[in-house]
Short mmCIF file of C-alpha atoms and ligand atoms in Angstrom, two decimals:
data_model
loop_
_atom_site.label_atom_id
_atom_site.label_comp_id
_atom_site.label_asym_id
_atom_site.label_seq_id
_atom_site.Cartn_x
_atom_site.Cartn_y
_atom_site.Cartn_z
CA UNK A 19 21.37 19.61 -12.84
CA UNK A 20 21.24 15.94 -11.47
CA UNK A 21 19.00 14.88 -8.89
CA UNK A 22 18.89 11.78 -6.71
CA UNK A 23 15.27 11.19 -6.06
CA UNK A 24 13.95 8.99 -3.01
CA UNK A 25 10.12 7.91 -2.65
CA UNK A 26 8.59 5.95 0.08
CA UNK A 27 5.30 7.57 0.32
CA UNK A 28 2.96 4.06 0.04
CA UNK A 29 4.13 0.54 -1.20
CA UNK A 30 7.11 1.10 -3.23
CA UNK A 31 10.65 1.96 -2.26
CA UNK A 32 12.13 3.77 -4.98
CA UNK A 33 15.27 5.87 -5.88
CA UNK A 34 16.33 7.47 -9.40
CA UNK A 35 18.72 9.75 -10.82
CA UNK A 36 17.37 12.41 -13.27
CA UNK A 37 18.95 15.00 -15.24
CA UNK A 38 17.25 18.58 -16.10
CA UNK A 39 13.73 17.21 -15.14
CA UNK A 40 13.82 15.13 -18.27
CA UNK A 41 16.73 12.66 -18.93
CA UNK A 42 16.09 9.48 -16.43
CA UNK A 43 19.50 7.96 -15.86
CA UNK A 44 18.25 5.34 -13.48
CA UNK A 45 14.69 4.59 -11.99
CA UNK A 46 15.19 1.70 -9.44
CA UNK A 47 11.79 0.47 -7.71
CA UNK A 48 11.10 -2.33 -5.35
CA UNK A 49 7.60 -2.97 -5.08
CA UNK A 50 6.04 -4.51 -1.91
CA UNK A 51 2.96 -5.75 -3.62
CA UNK A 52 3.43 -9.38 -2.96
CA UNK A 53 3.63 -8.65 0.78
CA UNK A 54 0.55 -6.61 0.79
CA UNK A 55 -1.54 -8.90 -1.70
CA UNK A 56 -2.87 -11.48 1.17
CA UNK A 57 -4.49 -8.33 2.79
CA UNK A 58 -5.92 -7.28 -0.17
CA UNK A 59 -4.44 -3.65 0.35
CA UNK A 60 -1.55 -1.74 1.73
CA UNK A 61 -0.73 -2.70 5.61
CA UNK A 62 1.25 0.65 7.02
CA UNK A 63 3.06 -1.44 9.63
CA UNK A 64 4.45 -3.99 6.62
CA UNK A 65 4.93 -1.08 4.59
CA UNK A 66 7.25 1.04 6.46
CA UNK A 67 9.40 -2.06 7.54
CA UNK A 68 9.73 -3.05 4.06
CA UNK A 69 10.99 0.30 3.40
CA UNK A 70 13.41 0.32 5.95
CA UNK A 71 15.10 -2.85 4.60
CA UNK A 72 14.89 -1.67 0.90
CA UNK A 73 15.88 1.93 1.12
CA UNK A 74 19.78 1.81 1.35
CA UNK A 75 20.13 -0.85 -1.31
CA UNK A 76 17.64 0.92 -3.65
CA UNK A 77 19.75 4.19 -3.41
CA UNK A 78 22.80 2.36 -4.24
CA UNK A 79 20.98 0.73 -7.00
CA UNK A 80 20.12 3.88 -8.53
CA UNK A 81 23.27 5.32 -8.41
CA UNK A 82 25.12 2.42 -9.76
CA UNK A 83 22.56 2.08 -12.78
CA UNK A 84 23.00 5.60 -13.30
CA UNK A 85 26.82 5.06 -13.32
CA UNK A 86 27.33 7.69 -10.91
CA UNK A 87 28.48 8.51 -7.37
CA UNK A 88 27.38 10.87 -4.72
CA UNK A 89 29.80 13.49 -5.92
CA UNK A 90 28.02 13.71 -9.08
CA UNK A 91 24.70 14.85 -7.54
CA UNK A 92 23.60 18.23 -7.33
CA UNK A 93 20.55 17.95 -5.01
CA UNK A 94 18.76 15.21 -3.09
CA UNK A 95 14.99 15.12 -3.27
CA UNK A 96 12.61 13.02 -1.34
CA UNK A 97 8.67 12.83 -1.21
CA UNK A 98 7.48 14.40 2.31
CA UNK A 99 3.94 14.11 1.63
CA UNK A 100 1.08 13.36 1.14
CA UNK A 101 1.02 9.50 1.98
CA UNK A 102 1.51 7.27 5.00
CA UNK A 103 3.17 8.82 7.78
CA UNK A 104 5.38 5.82 8.94
CA UNK A 105 6.29 5.11 5.26
CA UNK A 106 7.18 8.78 4.34
CA UNK A 107 9.39 8.95 7.70
CA UNK A 108 11.77 6.10 6.28
CA UNK A 109 12.59 8.00 3.11
CA UNK A 110 12.87 11.27 4.40
CA UNK A 111 15.13 10.05 7.30
CA UNK A 112 17.26 8.38 4.76
CA UNK A 113 17.52 11.72 2.68
CA UNK A 114 18.27 13.85 5.70
CA UNK A 115 21.02 11.54 6.78
CA UNK A 116 22.71 11.18 3.06
CA UNK A 117 22.23 15.15 2.95
CA UNK A 118 24.00 15.68 6.28
CA UNK A 119 26.93 13.44 5.53
CA UNK A 120 27.51 14.69 2.23
CA UNK A 121 26.55 18.23 2.32
CA UNK A 122 24.30 17.95 -0.78
CA UNK A 123 21.24 20.35 -0.65
CA UNK A 124 18.18 18.68 0.31
CA UNK A 125 14.57 19.24 -1.11
CA UNK A 126 11.21 17.96 0.14
CA UNK A 127 8.88 17.17 -2.79
CA UNK A 128 5.06 17.02 -3.03
CA UNK A 129 4.20 13.60 -4.23
CA UNK A 130 1.33 15.10 -6.30
CA UNK A 131 3.79 17.66 -7.88
CA UNK A 132 5.84 14.66 -8.54
CA UNK A 133 3.02 13.09 -10.54
CA UNK A 134 2.76 16.35 -12.41
CA UNK A 135 6.66 16.21 -13.06
CA UNK A 136 5.94 12.53 -14.69
CA UNK A 137 4.60 13.89 -17.85
CA UNK A 138 7.83 15.80 -18.63
CA UNK A 139 10.16 12.58 -18.13
CA UNK A 140 11.79 10.81 -21.03
CA UNK A 141 13.00 11.53 -24.56
CA UNK A 142 9.65 11.94 -26.08
CA UNK A 143 8.01 14.11 -23.47
CA UNK A 144 7.29 17.89 -23.98
CA UNK A 145 8.66 20.70 -21.69
CA UNK A 146 6.49 22.54 -19.29
CA UNK A 147 7.09 25.51 -21.68
CA UNK A 148 5.79 23.81 -24.80
CA UNK A 149 2.79 22.20 -23.08
CA UNK A 150 1.46 24.49 -20.70
CA UNK A 151 -1.13 25.81 -19.80
CA UNK A 152 -2.59 22.24 -19.85
CA UNK A 153 -5.75 20.44 -18.25
CA UNK A 154 -4.28 17.42 -16.52
CA UNK A 155 -6.37 14.43 -15.47
CA UNK A 156 -4.32 13.03 -12.28
CA UNK A 157 -5.50 9.51 -11.42
CA UNK A 158 -3.86 7.41 -8.81
CA UNK A 159 -4.80 5.24 -5.92
CA UNK A 160 -4.78 7.78 -3.62
CA UNK A 161 -5.89 10.90 -5.37
CA UNK A 162 -7.90 11.68 -8.43
CA UNK A 163 -8.40 15.41 -9.67
CA UNK A 164 -8.59 17.75 -12.57
CA UNK A 165 -5.85 20.38 -12.65
CA UNK A 166 -5.35 23.40 -14.62
CA UNK A 167 -1.44 23.37 -14.91
CA UNK A 168 -0.88 27.09 -15.94
CA UNK A 169 2.79 26.63 -16.00
CA UNK A 170 5.21 24.59 -14.00
CA UNK A 171 4.75 25.50 -10.34
CA UNK A 172 1.25 27.35 -10.79
CA UNK A 173 -1.45 24.83 -10.50
CA UNK A 174 -5.50 25.42 -10.08
CA UNK A 175 -7.51 22.78 -8.97
CA UNK A 176 -10.55 22.29 -11.07
CA UNK A 177 -12.23 19.28 -9.68
CA UNK A 178 -11.65 16.00 -7.71
CA UNK A 179 -13.29 12.93 -6.70
CA UNK A 180 -15.80 13.71 -3.93
CA UNK A 181 -15.25 10.34 -2.41
CA UNK A 182 -12.87 7.47 -3.71
CA UNK A 183 -10.07 7.99 -5.96
CA UNK A 184 -10.28 6.39 -9.28
CA UNK A 185 -7.53 3.87 -8.62
CA UNK A 186 -9.34 3.16 -5.30
CA UNK A 187 -12.49 2.42 -6.76
CA UNK A 188 -10.78 -0.08 -9.10
CA UNK A 189 -9.03 -1.60 -6.18
CA UNK A 190 -12.33 -1.95 -4.22
CA UNK A 191 -14.28 -3.23 -7.23
CA UNK A 192 -11.61 -5.84 -7.72
CA UNK A 193 -11.92 -6.86 -3.92
CA UNK A 194 -15.64 -7.35 -4.40
CA UNK A 195 -15.08 -9.42 -7.56
CA UNK A 196 -12.71 -11.65 -5.46
CA UNK A 197 -9.60 -10.36 -7.86
CA UNK A 198 -6.15 -9.70 -6.64
CA UNK A 199 -4.46 -6.41 -5.60
CA UNK A 200 -3.93 -4.02 -6.99
CA UNK A 201 -7.15 -4.02 -8.82
CA UNK A 202 -6.44 -1.77 -11.64
CA UNK A 203 -4.47 -4.06 -13.56
CA UNK A 204 -6.63 -7.16 -12.49
CA UNK A 205 -9.74 -5.69 -13.78
CA UNK A 206 -7.92 -4.57 -16.95
CA UNK A 207 -6.72 -8.04 -17.73
CA UNK A 208 -10.23 -9.53 -17.06
CA UNK A 209 -12.03 -6.70 -18.94
CA UNK A 210 -10.10 -8.08 -22.10
CA UNK A 211 -12.76 -9.78 -24.08
CA UNK A 212 -15.69 -8.67 -21.93
CA UNK A 213 -18.65 -6.29 -23.19
CA UNK A 214 -18.28 -2.59 -21.52
CA UNK A 215 -21.97 -2.48 -22.57
CA UNK A 216 -23.31 -5.34 -20.91
CA UNK A 217 -24.25 -3.89 -17.44
CA UNK A 218 -25.14 -0.10 -17.03
CA UNK A 219 -23.35 1.06 -14.19
CA UNK A 220 -23.75 4.52 -12.95
CA UNK A 221 -21.66 7.27 -14.22
CA UNK A 222 -20.69 9.25 -11.09
CA UNK A 223 -21.66 12.90 -11.19
CA UNK A 224 -23.15 12.88 -14.59
CA UNK A 225 -25.06 16.15 -15.18
CA UNK A 226 -24.37 17.49 -11.72
CA UNK A 227 -24.62 21.17 -11.15
CA UNK A 228 -23.59 23.56 -8.76
CA UNK A 229 -20.63 23.62 -6.60
CA UNK A 230 -19.15 21.49 -3.80
CA UNK A 231 -18.67 22.63 -0.27
CA UNK A 232 -15.17 23.90 -1.02
CA UNK A 233 -16.49 25.50 -4.12
CA UNK A 234 -15.50 23.23 -6.85
CA UNK A 235 -17.57 23.31 -9.79
CA UNK A 236 -19.37 19.75 -9.62
CA UNK A 237 -19.00 19.53 -13.59
CA UNK A 238 -15.41 19.03 -12.73
CA UNK A 239 -15.54 16.64 -10.28
CA UNK A 240 -15.99 12.61 -10.07
CA UNK A 241 -17.68 10.37 -7.70
CA UNK A 242 -17.33 6.57 -7.60
CA UNK A 243 -19.16 5.60 -4.56
CA UNK A 244 -22.38 4.78 -6.38
CA UNK A 245 -20.75 2.79 -8.80
CA UNK A 246 -19.05 0.48 -6.05
CA UNK A 247 -22.45 0.08 -4.31
CA UNK A 248 -24.15 -0.80 -7.91
CA UNK A 249 -21.44 -3.53 -8.38
CA UNK A 250 -22.05 -4.89 -4.73
CA UNK A 251 -26.14 -5.18 -5.50
CA UNK A 252 -25.28 -6.43 -8.98
CA UNK A 253 -23.20 -9.35 -7.68
CA UNK A 254 -25.90 -10.14 -5.23
CA UNK A 255 -27.94 -11.12 -8.14
CA UNK A 256 -25.27 -13.52 -9.76
CA UNK A 257 -24.45 -17.04 -8.97
CA UNK A 258 -21.64 -17.36 -6.43
CA UNK A 259 -19.42 -19.12 -8.91
CA UNK A 260 -19.53 -16.49 -12.03
CA UNK A 261 -19.18 -17.89 -15.43
CA UNK A 262 -15.83 -16.31 -16.86
CA UNK A 263 -17.50 -14.51 -19.39
CA UNK A 264 -19.95 -13.00 -17.29
CA UNK A 265 -17.05 -11.97 -14.94
CA UNK A 266 -15.05 -10.31 -18.01
CA UNK A 267 -18.51 -8.51 -18.79
CA UNK A 268 -18.58 -7.05 -15.37
CA UNK A 269 -15.17 -6.00 -15.52
CA UNK A 270 -15.25 -4.31 -18.78
CA UNK A 271 -18.59 -2.38 -17.72
CA UNK A 272 -16.97 -1.50 -14.35
CA UNK A 273 -13.83 -0.30 -15.96
CA UNK A 274 -15.58 1.61 -18.67
CA UNK A 275 -17.94 3.21 -15.83
CA UNK A 276 -14.84 4.72 -14.23
CA UNK A 277 -13.37 5.75 -17.55
CA UNK A 278 -16.57 7.42 -18.57
CA UNK A 279 -16.68 9.24 -15.08
CA UNK A 280 -13.36 10.73 -15.70
CA UNK A 281 -13.52 11.67 -19.37
CA UNK A 282 -16.88 13.69 -19.16
CA UNK A 283 -15.53 16.24 -16.76
CA UNK A 284 -12.28 16.36 -18.45
CA UNK A 285 -13.87 17.03 -21.77
CA UNK A 286 -15.86 19.94 -20.08
CA UNK A 287 -12.77 21.42 -18.91
CA UNK A 288 -10.89 21.19 -22.09
CA UNK A 289 -13.97 22.99 -24.02
CA UNK A 290 -14.23 25.88 -21.18
CA UNK A 291 -10.39 26.71 -20.75
CA UNK A 292 -7.82 28.17 -23.29
CA UNK A 293 -5.16 25.59 -23.00
CA UNK A 294 -2.27 24.22 -25.17
CA UNK A 295 -2.47 20.62 -24.30
CA UNK A 296 -4.10 17.68 -22.20
CA UNK A 297 -2.23 15.42 -20.06
CA UNK A 298 -2.96 12.41 -17.96
CA UNK A 299 -0.78 10.99 -15.10
CA UNK A 300 -0.75 8.57 -12.14
CA UNK A 301 -1.14 4.79 -11.76
CA UNK A 302 -4.52 4.65 -13.66
CA UNK A 303 -2.86 6.24 -16.52
CA UNK A 304 -1.46 2.94 -17.30
CA UNK A 305 -4.96 1.76 -18.52
CA UNK A 306 -4.88 1.08 -22.00
CA UNK A 307 -8.68 1.68 -22.46
CA UNK A 308 -8.40 4.78 -20.72
CA UNK A 309 -5.23 5.79 -22.85
CA UNK A 310 -7.10 4.99 -26.14
CA UNK A 311 -10.26 6.89 -25.07
CA UNK A 312 -8.18 9.98 -24.12
CA UNK A 313 -6.42 9.37 -27.80
CA UNK A 314 -9.69 9.57 -29.43
CA UNK A 315 -11.33 12.65 -27.49
CA UNK A 316 -7.92 14.60 -28.06
CA UNK A 317 -8.02 13.79 -31.80
CA UNK A 318 -11.72 14.99 -31.97
CA UNK A 319 -10.77 18.14 -30.31
CA UNK A 320 -7.44 18.70 -32.31
CA UNK A 321 -5.12 19.13 -29.24
CA UNK A 322 -1.98 17.66 -28.19
CA UNK A 323 -2.22 14.70 -25.58
CA UNK A 324 0.64 13.92 -23.22
CA UNK A 325 0.35 10.68 -21.35
CA UNK A 326 3.16 9.88 -18.84
CA UNK A 327 5.46 6.97 -20.13
CA UNK A 328 4.31 3.55 -18.61
CA UNK A 329 7.36 3.35 -16.45
CA UNK A 330 6.40 6.71 -14.83
CA UNK A 331 2.86 6.21 -13.97
CA UNK A 332 2.67 4.45 -10.89
CA UNK A 333 4.64 5.60 -7.85
CA UNK A 334 8.52 6.18 -8.78
CA UNK A 335 11.38 8.09 -7.84
CA UNK A 336 12.29 9.60 -11.22
CA UNK A 337 9.22 11.78 -11.19
CA UNK A 338 10.06 13.19 -7.43
CA UNK A 339 13.69 13.98 -8.80
CA UNK A 340 11.99 15.34 -11.99
CA UNK A 341 9.97 17.90 -9.80
CA UNK A 342 13.19 18.96 -7.88
CA UNK A 343 15.08 19.63 -11.04
CA UNK A 344 12.95 22.58 -12.03
CA UNK A 345 12.86 25.92 -10.13
CA UNK A 346 9.80 27.36 -9.12
CA UNK A 347 8.38 24.02 -7.77
CA UNK A 348 6.58 23.62 -4.61
CA UNK A 349 9.74 21.81 -3.14
CA UNK A 350 10.60 22.72 0.29
CA UNK A 351 14.11 23.31 1.53
CA UNK A 352 15.27 23.76 4.95
CA UNK A 353 13.81 21.89 8.05
CA UNK A 354 10.94 20.36 6.56
CA UNK A 355 9.06 17.30 7.95
CA UNK A 356 6.80 14.69 6.75
CA UNK A 357 3.61 15.90 5.93
CA UNK A 358 1.01 12.99 5.48
CA UNK A 359 -1.75 15.47 4.59
CA UNK A 360 0.16 17.75 2.44
CA UNK A 361 -2.14 19.32 -0.54
CA UNK A 362 -1.17 20.88 -3.80
CA UNK A 363 -3.58 23.68 -3.95
O1 KG4 B 8 -0.08 6.27 -8.75
P1 KG4 B 8 -0.11 5.24 -7.99
O2 KG4 B 8 1.11 4.16 -8.00
O3 KG4 B 8 -0.08 5.29 -6.43
C1 KG4 B 8 -0.68 6.43 -5.74
O4 KG4 B 8 -0.10 7.38 -5.64
O5 KG4 B 8 -1.72 6.36 -5.32
O6 KG4 B 8 -1.39 4.37 -8.50
C2 KG4 B 8 -1.73 3.06 -8.01
C3 KG4 B 8 -3.13 3.00 -8.56
C4 KG4 B 8 -3.69 1.65 -7.96
O7 KG4 B 8 -4.99 2.02 -7.50
C5 KG4 B 8 -3.84 0.60 -9.11
O8 KG4 B 8 -4.90 -0.33 -8.93
C6 KG4 B 8 -3.96 1.68 -10.35
O9 KG4 B 8 -3.06 2.74 -9.71
N1 KG4 B 8 -3.47 1.08 -11.81
C7 KG4 B 8 -4.26 0.96 -12.29
C8 KG4 B 8 -3.35 0.15 -13.64
N2 KG4 B 8 -2.24 -0.24 -12.99
C9 KG4 B 8 -2.23 0.57 -11.69
N3 KG4 B 8 -5.51 1.25 -12.86
C10 KG4 B 8 -5.90 0.77 -14.18
N4 KG4 B 8 -5.31 0.07 -15.02
C11 KG4 B 8 -4.04 -0.05 -14.90
N5 KG4 B 8 -3.60 -0.88 -15.80
ZN1 ZN B 9 1.28 8.41 -6.41
#
């Protein structure tokens, strides 16, 4: 089963060819980061125009890199939500046009299920049958949650961020620090050589009990708004022109606070549930300090850890194609439309 995946939910225009949910034949991505950088975040108008220009060349590139033509493709898969409406529309329209012209079956993929599928991509990746049930930490720029992946297609939301996503917290922190966009990699670069214990930033919902309004256990949830405020107040006390070492210490401490806020609820969920493995997916999963801490935690708990390969952490189309390769996914067939607020559970 060869699937052509198309992704345009935010600021990456991407297309990929994936076989059987595991073998990635191509993974073409055109990032718009440089176009959004001057504004310190994604500008929807700019994003949709850039998608429009890039979508056809990127699909052609994915097919060319995979050395195949549309006649070799069994399914076309496209992200139909969640994401920016005007960006989603470009990918969905292109995919619908392609499906109509060729007669190839079309599937609408939930972007978040795409992130789940990313952990099963690549030579070294496990199959869902081997790895599930698993607890998955999903950490991206738009979403942060803890998920009980009982099996492929069956998900229970354990907890989520009650305010910003982890990536968003890093992006906003970087903005306050005068660093570039996206903030995660910028903070990671500056954190090297910094002391993570230099400043005691708050750890989100540490020690929180009870349930959120929507019935989630607070012990499995995260919060980053207090951290952001703490950074703002800390910076007010610092000189305008921060010495480099001080900036490195702040970045390392801020990054550590984000990571600790993620690891504590994950650890509690792992202890409470009968699972086979732990996984981490999404753009923030690229962070080497987070990867190392997850490694340490899982070694202590003697439980396998599956980290999405670096190439499939940030938004890409291989994960979208990967999700659509497998049966029992949340993918929609028929007359689906874009759904910017699409949920997974
Ligand atoms: O998964 P993704 O590409 O987009 C969404 O679905 O939201 O994630 C993007 C997020 C951004 O917030 C970015 O700052 C963060 O991932 N990110 C990182 C790193 N690389 C990207 N965060 C921490 N460390 C990194 N190396
Ligand atoms: Zn994403």
